Amino acid sequence: MGVEGEKRYALLLACKDSEYVKEVYGGYFNVFVATFGEVGERWDLFRIVEGQFPDMNELQNYDGFVVSGSPYDAYGNDYWILKLCFLLQTLDAMRKKVLGICFGHQVLCRALGGKVGKAYSGWDIGLRKVRIVKDFSPCGFLEGFDDIPPALTIIECHQDEVLEVPVGGEVIAYSDKTSVEMFTIGDHILGIQGHPEYTIDILNNLIDRLLTNGSIEKGFAEDAKSKLEIAEPDRKCWEKICKMFLKGRWN
């Protein structure tokens, strides 16, 4: 039973905890809550990659949902991915706030009628400068947020991307690598290709794992890691953007 007036959010976790993240952070759930959560809120965890989904009769009790990244393809037809697409369509019809991160960004696009696939330019791993579209239609959640810089650095780790946003969707950020870094639908759907929640150490460990399992080459991994030593992501600004979207405020 929740506390009356308590804000309630759900993390739809589409990946399994790595040993590193479990040891250092206690799991990805803690990473997300530390980034997006605030005192006095309730956050529930659903390991959707393992088939754990929220009760459809409970959806109206949530103020917002966050869909995480995943090693799976957003265009795949695994049962849990198809079930997630149906859930996202339901949440869209209810106009519930949904924030999609990386895989979550892509699967939101797919579920709502857009197109996703392999990135034409291959893997993007490391820090990426994302440029905010100057003349996009004002989003409700960004009204009054005047201090967003024209470009922000974010951690990226993906080889798939949004190729075409759904009808009614609007691209609000892009990079020299990826044409759809962020998109919105109304004021209740936000997709972000990068990882606002990631820290440099989490990405370094992920690069090691991708190298070990043969997903990337040694030279590529070394180059990505070397670039992480000379720059930092704009985590505080991304945190503000995500909190403004989910809650209408950031402090």
PDB file of N, CA, C and O in Angstrom, residues 169-238:
ATOM      1  N   GLY A 169       5.681  12.037 -33.886  1.00  0.00           N
ATOM      2  CA  GLY A 169       6.932  12.177 -33.154  1.00  0.00           C
ATOM      3  C   GLY A 169       7.754  13.331 -33.699  1.00  0.00           C
ATOM      4  O   GLY A 169       7.619  13.699 -34.871  1.00  0.00           O
ATOM      5  N   GLU A 170       8.603  13.888 -32.855  1.00  0.00           N
ATOM      6  CA  GLU A 170       9.446  15.001 -33.268  1.00  0.00           C
ATOM      7  C   GLU A 170      10.875  14.776 -32.799  1.00  0.00           C
ATOM      8  O   GLU A 170      11.108  14.477 -31.624  1.00  0.00           O
ATOM      9  N   VAL A 171      11.818  14.879 -33.714  1.00  0.00           N
ATOM     10  CA  VAL A 171      13.240  14.761 -33.374  1.00  0.00           C
ATOM     11  C   VAL A 171      13.666  16.056 -32.701  1.00  0.00           C
ATOM     12  O   VAL A 171      13.510  17.140 -33.273  1.00  0.00           O
ATOM     13  N   ILE A 172      14.206  15.960 -31.486  1.00  0.00           N
ATOM     14  CA  ILE A 172      14.617  17.183 -30.789  1.00  0.00           C
ATOM     15  C   ILE A 172      16.125  17.232 -30.531  1.00  0.00           C
ATOM     16  O   ILE A 172      16.618  18.227 -30.005  1.00  0.00           O
ATOM     17  N   ALA A 173      16.858  16.182 -30.920  1.00  0.00           N
ATOM     18  CA  ALA A 173      18.314  16.213 -30.803  1.00  0.00           C
ATOM     19  C   ALA A 173      18.928  15.220 -31.785  1.00  0.00           C
ATOM     20  O   ALA A 173      18.330  14.185 -32.093  1.00  0.00           O
ATOM     21  N   TYR A 174      20.142  15.543 -32.251  1.00  0.00           N
ATOM     22  CA  TYR A 174      20.847  14.711 -33.214  1.00  0.00           C
ATOM     23  C   TYR A 174      22.350  14.840 -32.951  1.00  0.00           C
ATOM     24  O   TYR A 174      22.795  15.692 -32.168  1.00  0.00           O
ATOM     25  N   SER A 175      23.135  13.982 -33.592  1.00  0.00           N
ATOM     26  CA  SER A 175      24.595  14.086 -33.501  1.00  0.00           C
ATOM     27  C   SER A 175      25.196  13.804 -34.868  1.00  0.00           C
ATOM     28  O   SER A 175      24.480  13.442 -35.807  1.00  0.00           O
ATOM     29  N   ASP A 176      26.507  13.928 -34.968  1.00  0.00           N
ATOM     30  CA  ASP A 176      27.150  13.642 -36.246  1.00  0.00           C
ATOM     31  C   ASP A 176      27.193  12.142 -36.540  1.00  0.00           C
ATOM     32  O   ASP A 176      27.557  11.731 -37.641  1.00  0.00           O
ATOM     33  N   LYS A 177      26.792  11.335 -35.577  1.00  0.00           N
ATOM     34  CA  LYS A 177      26.778   9.881 -35.738  1.00  0.00           C
ATOM     35  C   LYS A 177      25.361   9.331 -35.910  1.00  0.00           C
ATOM     36  O   LYS A 177      25.133   8.397 -36.674  1.00  0.00           O
ATOM     37  N   THR A 178      24.425   9.927 -35.191  1.00  0.00           N
ATOM     38  CA  THR A 178      23.060   9.397 -35.119  1.00  0.00           C
ATOM     39  C   THR A 178      22.059  10.524 -35.363  1.00  0.00           C
ATOM     40  O   THR A 178      22.085  11.546 -34.672  1.00  0.00           O
ATOM     41  N   SER A 179      21.156  10.320 -36.317  1.00  0.00           N
ATOM     42  CA  SER A 179      20.230  11.390 -36.707  1.00  0.00           C
ATOM     43  C   SER A 179      19.088  11.589 -35.715  1.00  0.00           C
ATOM     44  O   SER A 179      18.486  12.660 -35.672  1.00  0.00           O
ATOM     45  N   VAL A 180      18.776  10.548 -34.916  1.00  0.00           N
ATOM     46  CA  VAL A 180      17.712  10.681 -33.912  1.00  0.00           C
ATOM     47  C   VAL A 180      18.306  10.344 -32.544  1.00  0.00           C
ATOM     48  O   VAL A 180      18.294   9.193 -32.112  1.00  0.00           O
ATOM     49  N   GLU A 181      18.844  11.346 -31.875  1.00  0.00           N
ATOM     50  CA  GLU A 181      19.391  11.147 -30.530  1.00  0.00           C
ATOM     51  C   GLU A 181      18.298  11.293 -29.462  1.00  0.00           C
ATOM     52  O   GLU A 181      18.380  10.689 -28.400  1.00  0.00           O
ATOM     53  N   MET A 182      17.295  12.104 -29.761  1.00  0.00           N
ATOM     54  CA  MET A 182      16.154  12.271 -28.866  1.00  0.00           C
ATOM     55  C   MET A 182      14.900  12.513 -29.704  1.00  0.00           C
ATOM     56  O   MET A 182      14.966  13.167 -30.741  1.00  0.00           O
ATOM     57  N   PHE A 183      13.767  11.961 -29.242  1.00  0.00           N
ATOM     58  CA  PHE A 183      12.497  12.302 -29.873  1.00  0.00           C
ATOM     59  C   PHE A 183      11.418  12.377 -28.811  1.00  0.00           C
ATOM     60  O   PHE A 183      11.539  11.797 -27.723  1.00  0.00           O
ATOM     61  N   THR A 184      10.378  13.132 -29.128  1.00  0.00           N
ATOM     62  CA  THR A 184       9.238  13.255 -28.227  1.00  0.00           C
ATOM     63  C   THR A 184       7.953  12.974 -29.000  1.00  0.00           C
ATOM     64  O   THR A 184       7.892  13.101 -30.219  1.00  0.00           O
ATOM     65  N   ILE A 185       6.940  12.585 -28.252  1.00  0.00           N
ATOM     66  CA  ILE A 185       5.565  12.567 -28.749  1.00  0.00           C
ATOM     67  C   ILE A 185       4.736  13.277 -27.683  1.00  0.00           C
ATOM     68  O   ILE A 185       4.667  12.811 -26.531  1.00  0.00           O
ATOM     69  N   GLY A 186       4.151  14.407 -28.053  1.00  0.00           N
ATOM     70  CA  GLY A 186       3.417  15.194 -27.072  1.00  0.00           C
ATOM     71  C   GLY A 186       4.312  15.555 -25.909  1.00  0.00           C
ATOM     72  O   GLY A 186       5.500  15.826 -26.073  1.00  0.00           O
ATOM     73  N   ASP A 187       3.742  15.540 -24.705  1.00  0.00           N
ATOM     74  CA  ASP A 187       4.545  15.807 -23.509  1.00  0.00           C
ATOM     75  C   ASP A 187       4.638  14.579 -22.616  1.00  0.00           C
ATOM     76  O   ASP A 187       5.026  14.673 -21.460  1.00  0.00           O
ATOM     77  N   HIS A 188       4.322  13.382 -23.202  1.00  0.00           N
ATOM     78  CA  HIS A 188       4.321  12.163 -22.372  1.00  0.00           C
ATOM     79  C   HIS A 188       5.283  11.083 -22.844  1.00  0.00           C
ATOM     80  O   HIS A 188       5.473  10.084 -22.135  1.00  0.00           O
ATOM     81  N   ILE A 189       5.909  11.258 -24.000  1.00  0.00           N
ATOM     82  CA  ILE A 189       6.869  10.274 -24.507  1.00  0.00           C
ATOM     83  C   ILE A 189       8.200  10.975 -24.778  1.00  0.00           C
ATOM     84  O   ILE A 189       8.250  11.998 -25.463  1.00  0.00           O
ATOM     85  N   LEU A 190       9.283  10.414 -24.223  1.00  0.00           N
ATOM     86  CA  LEU A 190      10.626  10.931 -24.490  1.00  0.00           C
ATOM     87  C   LEU A 190      11.592   9.771 -24.676  1.00  0.00           C
ATOM     88  O   LEU A 190      11.696   8.896 -23.814  1.00  0.00           O
ATOM     89  N   GLY A 191      12.275   9.766 -25.813  1.00  0.00           N
ATOM     90  CA  GLY A 191      13.304   8.761 -26.066  1.00  0.00           C
ATOM     91  C   GLY A 191      14.669   9.422 -26.131  1.00  0.00           C
ATOM     92  O   GLY A 191      14.825  10.475 -26.747  1.00  0.00           O
ATOM     93  N   ILE A 192      15.649   8.800 -25.477  1.00  0.00           N
ATOM     94  CA  ILE A 192      17.032   9.288 -25.487  1.00  0.00           C
ATOM     95  C   ILE A 192      17.935   8.120 -25.884  1.00  0.00           C
ATOM     96  O   ILE A 192      17.946   7.080 -25.210  1.00  0.00           O
ATOM     97  N   GLN A 193      18.698   8.284 -26.972  1.00  0.00           N
ATOM     98  CA  GLN A 193      19.558   7.198 -27.437  1.00  0.00           C
ATOM     99  C   GLN A 193      20.728   6.937 -26.494  1.00  0.00           C
ATOM    100  O   GLN A 193      21.142   5.797 -26.313  1.00  0.00           O
ATOM    101  N   GLY A 194      21.280   7.976 -25.906  1.00  0.00           N
ATOM    102  CA  GLY A 194      22.405   7.808 -24.992  1.00  0.00           C
ATOM    103  C   GLY A 194      21.974   7.343 -23.605  1.00  0.00           C
ATOM    104  O   GLY A 194      20.802   7.024 -23.365  1.00  0.00           O
ATOM    105  N   HIS A 195      22.945   7.325 -22.697  1.00  0.00           N
ATOM    106  CA  HIS A 195      22.720   6.835 -21.336  1.00  0.00           C
ATOM    107  C   HIS A 195      22.936   7.944 -20.311  1.00  0.00           C
ATOM    108  O   HIS A 195      24.055   8.137 -19.818  1.00  0.00           O
ATOM    109  N   PRO A 196      21.893   8.680 -19.924  1.00  0.00           N
ATOM    110  CA  PRO A 196      22.056   9.716 -18.898  1.00  0.00           C
ATOM    111  C   PRO A 196      22.459   9.140 -17.551  1.00  0.00           C
ATOM    112  O   PRO A 196      23.069   9.832 -16.733  1.00  0.00           O
ATOM    113  N   GLU A 197      22.127   7.863 -17.317  1.00  0.00           N
ATOM    114  CA  GLU A 197      22.367   7.231 -16.009  1.00  0.00           C
ATOM    115  C   GLU A 197      23.773   6.643 -15.879  1.00  0.00           C
ATOM    116  O   GLU A 197      24.231   6.368 -14.763  1.00  0.00           O
ATOM    117  N   TYR A 198      24.464   6.432 -16.985  1.00  0.00           N
ATOM    118  CA  TYR A 198      25.770   5.779 -16.947  1.00  0.00           C
ATOM    119  C   TYR A 198      26.854   6.705 -16.383  1.00  0.00           C
ATOM    120  O   TYR A 198      26.852   7.910 -16.607  1.00  0.00           O
ATOM    121  N   THR A 199      27.797   6.077 -15.692  1.00  0.00           N
ATOM    122  CA  THR A 199      29.023   6.736 -15.268  1.00  0.00           C
ATOM    123  C   THR A 199      30.167   6.203 -16.141  1.00  0.00           C
ATOM    124  O   THR A 199      30.024   5.165 -16.800  1.00  0.00           O
ATOM    125  N   ILE A 200      31.305   6.896 -16.118  1.00  0.00           N
ATOM    126  CA  ILE A 200      32.447   6.468 -16.927  1.00  0.00           C
ATOM    127  C   ILE A 200      32.898   5.061 -16.553  1.00  0.00           C
ATOM    128  O   ILE A 200      33.232   4.246 -17.418  1.00  0.00           O
ATOM    129  N   ASP A 201      32.895   4.746 -15.264  1.00  0.00           N
ATOM    130  CA  ASP A 201      33.366   3.416 -14.856  1.00  0.00           C
ATOM    131  C   ASP A 201      32.432   2.308 -15.338  1.00  0.00           C
ATOM    132  O   ASP A 201      32.884   1.215 -15.707  1.00  0.00           O
ATOM    133  N   ILE A 202      31.121   2.573 -15.369  1.00  0.00           N
ATOM    134  CA  ILE A 202      30.178   1.578 -15.881  1.00  0.00           C
ATOM    135  C   ILE A 202      30.455   1.321 -17.359  1.00  0.00           C
ATOM    136  O   ILE A 202      30.475   0.172 -17.816  1.00  0.00           O
ATOM    137  N   LEU A 203      30.692   2.387 -18.122  1.00  0.00           N
ATOM    138  CA  LEU A 203      30.978   2.208 -19.546  1.00  0.00           C
ATOM    139  C   LEU A 203      32.309   1.491 -19.756  1.00  0.00           C
ATOM    140  O   LEU A 203      32.409   0.608 -20.626  1.00  0.00           O
ATOM    141  N   ASN A 204      33.335   1.837 -18.990  1.00  0.00           N
ATOM    142  CA  ASN A 204      34.622   1.151 -19.123  1.00  0.00           C
ATOM    143  C   ASN A 204      34.475  -0.351 -18.922  1.00  0.00           C
ATOM    144  O   ASN A 204      35.057  -1.149 -19.665  1.00  0.00           O
ATOM    145  N   ASN A 205      33.705  -0.740 -17.907  1.00  0.00           N
ATOM    146  CA  ASN A 205      33.481  -2.156 -17.662  1.00  0.00           C
ATOM    147  C   ASN A 205      32.694  -2.802 -18.803  1.00  0.00           C
ATOM    148  O   ASN A 205      32.975  -3.939 -19.203  1.00  0.00           O
ATOM    149  N   LEU A 206      31.718  -2.068 -19.335  1.00  0.00           N
ATOM    150  CA  LEU A 206      30.928  -2.596 -20.449  1.00  0.00           C
ATOM    151  C   LEU A 206      31.795  -2.783 -21.689  1.00  0.00           C
ATOM    152  O   LEU A 206      31.662  -3.790 -22.406  1.00  0.00           O
ATOM    153  N   ILE A 207      32.710  -1.854 -21.938  1.00  0.00           N
ATOM    154  CA  ILE A 207      33.641  -1.996 -23.067  1.00  0.00           C
ATOM    155  C   ILE A 207      34.481  -3.270 -22.900  1.00  0.00           C
ATOM    156  O   ILE A 207      34.685  -4.030 -23.850  1.00  0.00           O
ATOM    157  N   ASP A 208      34.951  -3.520 -21.685  1.00  0.00           N
ATOM    158  CA  ASP A 208      35.723  -4.738 -21.408  1.00  0.00           C
ATOM    159  C   ASP A 208      34.911  -5.988 -21.723  1.00  0.00           C
ATOM    160  O   ASP A 208      35.425  -6.951 -22.319  1.00  0.00           O
ATOM    161  N   ARG A 209      33.635  -5.977 -21.339  1.00  0.00           N
ATOM    162  CA  ARG A 209      32.781  -7.149 -21.569  1.00  0.00           C
ATOM    163  C   ARG A 209      32.486  -7.347 -23.055  1.00  0.00           C
ATOM    164  O   ARG A 209      32.454  -8.478 -23.553  1.00  0.00           O
ATOM    165  N   LEU A 210      32.273  -6.238 -23.779  1.00  0.00           N
ATOM    166  CA  LEU A 210      32.028  -6.336 -25.222  1.00  0.00           C
ATOM    167  C   LEU A 210      33.267  -6.854 -25.954  1.00  0.00           C
ATOM    168  O   LEU A 210      33.160  -7.610 -26.923  1.00  0.00           O
ATOM    169  N   LEU A 211      34.452  -6.471 -25.466  1.00  0.00           N
ATOM    170  CA  LEU A 211      35.698  -6.968 -26.050  1.00  0.00           C
ATOM    171  C   LEU A 211      35.866  -8.454 -25.767  1.00  0.00           C
ATOM    172  O   LEU A 211      36.201  -9.236 -26.664  1.00  0.00           O
ATOM    173  N   THR A 212      35.576  -8.841 -24.539  1.00  0.00           N
ATOM    174  CA  THR A 212      35.724 -10.246 -24.133  1.00  0.00           C
ATOM    175  C   THR A 212      34.792 -11.162 -24.919  1.00  0.00           C
ATOM    176  O   THR A 212      35.182 -12.274 -25.307  1.00  0.00           O
ATOM    177  N   ASN A 213      33.553 -10.712 -25.153  1.00  0.00           N
ATOM    178  CA  ASN A 213      32.613 -11.599 -25.867  1.00  0.00           C
ATOM    179  C   ASN A 213      32.685 -11.468 -27.383  1.00  0.00           C
ATOM    180  O   ASN A 213      31.886 -12.066 -28.114  1.00  0.00           O
ATOM    181  N   GLY A 214      33.666 -10.690 -27.871  1.00  0.00           N
ATOM    182  CA  GLY A 214      33.901 -10.616 -29.306  1.00  0.00           C
ATOM    183  C   GLY A 214      33.012  -9.655 -30.070  1.00  0.00           C
ATOM    184  O   GLY A 214      33.014  -9.644 -31.305  1.00  0.00           O
ATOM    185  N   SER A 215      32.274  -8.798 -29.359  1.00  0.00           N
ATOM    186  CA  SER A 215      31.371  -7.864 -30.031  1.00  0.00           C
ATOM    187  C   SER A 215      32.120  -6.713 -30.693  1.00  0.00           C
ATOM    188  O   SER A 215      31.655  -6.159 -31.694  1.00  0.00           O
ATOM    189  N   ILE A 216      33.278  -6.350 -30.126  1.00  0.00           N
ATOM    190  CA  ILE A 216      34.079  -5.261 -30.686  1.00  0.00           C
ATOM    191  C   ILE A 216      35.549  -5.690 -30.750  1.00  0.00           C
ATOM    192  O   ILE A 216      35.960  -6.626 -30.058  1.00  0.00           O
ATOM    193  N   GLU A 217      36.314  -5.005 -31.570  1.00  0.00           N
ATOM    194  CA  GLU A 217      37.737  -5.312 -31.737  1.00  0.00           C
ATOM    195  C   GLU A 217      38.581  -4.588 -30.678  1.00  0.00           C
ATOM    196  O   GLU A 217      38.178  -3.556 -30.128  1.00  0.00           O
ATOM    197  N   LYS A 218      39.786  -5.114 -30.435  1.00  0.00           N
ATOM    198  CA  LYS A 218      40.663  -4.551 -29.405  1.00  0.00           C
ATOM    199  C   LYS A 218      41.005  -3.090 -29.678  1.00  0.00           C
ATOM    200  O   LYS A 218      40.964  -2.250 -28.777  1.00  0.00           O
ATOM    201  N   GLY A 219      41.356  -2.782 -30.924  1.00  0.00           N
ATOM    202  CA  GLY A 219      41.723  -1.405 -31.263  1.00  0.00           C
ATOM    203  C   GLY A 219      40.578  -0.432 -31.036  1.00  0.00           C
ATOM    204  O   GLY A 219      40.777   0.681 -30.543  1.00  0.00           O
ATOM    205  N   PHE A 220      39.365  -0.860 -31.377  1.00  0.00           N
ATOM    206  CA  PHE A 220      38.176  -0.031 -31.179  1.00  0.00           C
ATOM    207  C   PHE A 220      37.962   0.224 -29.692  1.00  0.00           C
ATOM    208  O   PHE A 220      37.672   1.359 -29.271  1.00  0.00           O
ATOM    209  N   ALA A 221      38.110  -0.833 -28.886  1.00  0.00           N
ATOM    210  CA  ALA A 221      37.932  -0.717 -27.435  1.00  0.00           C
ATOM    211  C   ALA A 221      38.963   0.232 -26.829  1.00  0.00           C
ATOM    212  O   ALA A 221      38.622   1.078 -25.992  1.00  0.00           O
ATOM    213  N   GLU A 222      40.211   0.084 -27.232  1.00  0.00           N
ATOM    214  CA  GLU A 222      41.275   0.941 -26.696  1.00  0.00           C
ATOM    215  C   GLU A 222      41.049   2.401 -27.060  1.00  0.00           C
ATOM    216  O   GLU A 222      41.270   3.300 -26.246  1.00  0.00           O
ATOM    217  N   ASP A 223      40.610   2.645 -28.290  1.00  0.00           N
ATOM    218  CA  ASP A 223      40.354   4.012 -28.735  1.00  0.00           C
ATOM    219  C   ASP A 223      39.199   4.632 -27.939  1.00  0.00           C
ATOM    220  O   ASP A 223      39.286   5.786 -27.509  1.00  0.00           O
ATOM    221  N   ALA A 224      38.138   3.848 -27.735  1.00  0.00           N
ATOM    222  CA  ALA A 224      36.984   4.344 -26.982  1.00  0.00           C
ATOM    223  C   ALA A 224      37.383   4.686 -25.549  1.00  0.00           C
ATOM    224  O   ALA A 224      37.001   5.730 -25.011  1.00  0.00           O
ATOM    225  N   LYS A 225      38.174   3.819 -24.942  1.00  0.00           N
ATOM    226  CA  LYS A 225      38.604   4.051 -23.557  1.00  0.00           C
ATOM    227  C   LYS A 225      39.518   5.274 -23.441  1.00  0.00           C
ATOM    228  O   LYS A 225      39.417   6.039 -22.474  1.00  0.00           O
ATOM    229  N   SER A 226      40.396   5.444 -24.402  1.00  0.00           N
ATOM    230  CA  SER A 226      41.335   6.578 -24.333  1.00  0.00           C
ATOM    231  C   SER A 226      40.592   7.908 -24.386  1.00  0.00           C
ATOM    232  O   SER A 226      40.973   8.872 -23.712  1.00  0.00           O
ATOM    233  N   LYS A 227      39.511   7.978 -25.131  1.00  0.00           N
ATOM    234  CA  LYS A 227      38.734   9.213 -25.251  1.00  0.00           C
ATOM    235  C   LYS A 227      37.969   9.532 -23.970  1.00  0.00           C
ATOM    236  O   LYS A 227      37.644  10.694 -23.700  1.00  0.00           O
ATOM    237  N   LEU A 228      37.687   8.497 -23.179  1.00  0.00           N
ATOM    238  CA  LEU A 228      36.977   8.711 -21.920  1.00  0.00           C
ATOM    239  C   LEU A 228      37.863   9.384 -20.875  1.00  0.00           C
ATOM    240  O   LEU A 228      37.364   9.899 -19.873  1.00  0.00           O
ATOM    241  N   GLU A 229      39.163   9.384 -21.111  1.00  0.00           N
ATOM    242  CA  GLU A 229      40.101   9.970 -20.152  1.00  0.00           C
ATOM    243  C   GLU A 229      40.224  11.483 -20.294  1.00  0.00           C
ATOM    244  O   GLU A 229      40.787  12.150 -19.430  1.00  0.00           O
ATOM    245  N   ILE A 230      39.678  12.035 -21.385  1.00  0.00           N
ATOM    246  CA  ILE A 230      39.887  13.462 -21.632  1.00  0.00           C
ATOM    247  C   ILE A 230      38.596  14.278 -21.625  1.00  0.00           C
ATOM    248  O   ILE A 230      38.613  15.479 -21.889  1.00  0.00           O
ATOM    249  N   ALA A 231      37.466  13.637 -21.311  1.00  0.00           N
ATOM    250  CA  ALA A 231      36.195  14.371 -21.293  1.00  0.00           C
ATOM    251  C   ALA A 231      35.230  13.709 -20.314  1.00  0.00           C
ATOM    252  O   ALA A 231      35.462  12.588 -19.868  1.00  0.00           O
ATOM    253  N   GLU A 232      34.164  14.421 -19.987  1.00  0.00           N
ATOM    254  CA  GLU A 232      33.145  13.927 -19.072  1.00  0.00           C
ATOM    255  C   GLU A 232      31.763  14.171 -19.677  1.00  0.00           C
ATOM    256  O   GLU A 232      31.567  15.164 -20.390  1.00  0.00           O
ATOM    257  N   PRO A 233      30.798  13.308 -19.385  1.00  0.00           N
ATOM    258  CA  PRO A 233      29.437  13.572 -19.853  1.00  0.00           C
ATOM    259  C   PRO A 233      28.776  14.671 -19.017  1.00  0.00           C
ATOM    260  O   PRO A 233      29.170  14.902 -17.872  1.00  0.00           O
ATOM    261  N   ASP A 234      27.788  15.330 -19.603  1.00  0.00           N
ATOM    262  CA  ASP A 234      27.045  16.383 -18.898  1.00  0.00           C
ATOM    263  C   ASP A 234      25.910  15.750 -18.085  1.00  0.00           C
ATOM    264  O   ASP A 234      24.716  16.013 -18.328  1.00  0.00           O
ATOM    265  N   ARG A 235      26.288  14.931 -17.102  1.00  0.00           N
ATOM    266  CA  ARG A 235      25.294  14.135 -16.380  1.00  0.00           C
ATOM    267  C   ARG A 235      24.270  14.987 -15.629  1.00  0.00           C
ATOM    268  O   ARG A 235      23.089  14.660 -15.597  1.00  0.00           O
ATOM    269  N   LYS A 236      24.714  16.089 -15.024  1.00  0.00           N
ATOM    270  CA  LYS A 236      23.788  16.917 -14.245  1.00  0.00           C
ATOM    271  C   LYS A 236      22.713  17.533 -15.130  1.00  0.00           C
ATOM    272  O   LYS A 236      21.543  17.619 -14.744  1.00  0.00           O
ATOM    273  N   CYS A 237      23.102  17.947 -16.311  1.00  0.00           N
ATOM    274  CA  CYS A 237      22.132  18.551 -17.221  1.00  0.00           C
ATOM    275  C   CYS A 237      21.155  17.496 -17.752  1.00  0.00           C
ATOM    276  O   CYS A 237      19.951  17.751 -17.859  1.00  0.00           O
ATOM    277  N   TRP A 238      21.672  16.306 -18.059  1.00  0.00           N
ATOM    278  CA  TRP A 238      20.785  15.225 -18.501  1.00  0.00           C
ATOM    279  C   TRP A 238      19.823  14.815 -17.383  1.00  0.00           C
ATOM    280  O   TRP A 238      18.651  14.511 -17.642  1.00  0.00           O
TER     281      TRP A 238
END
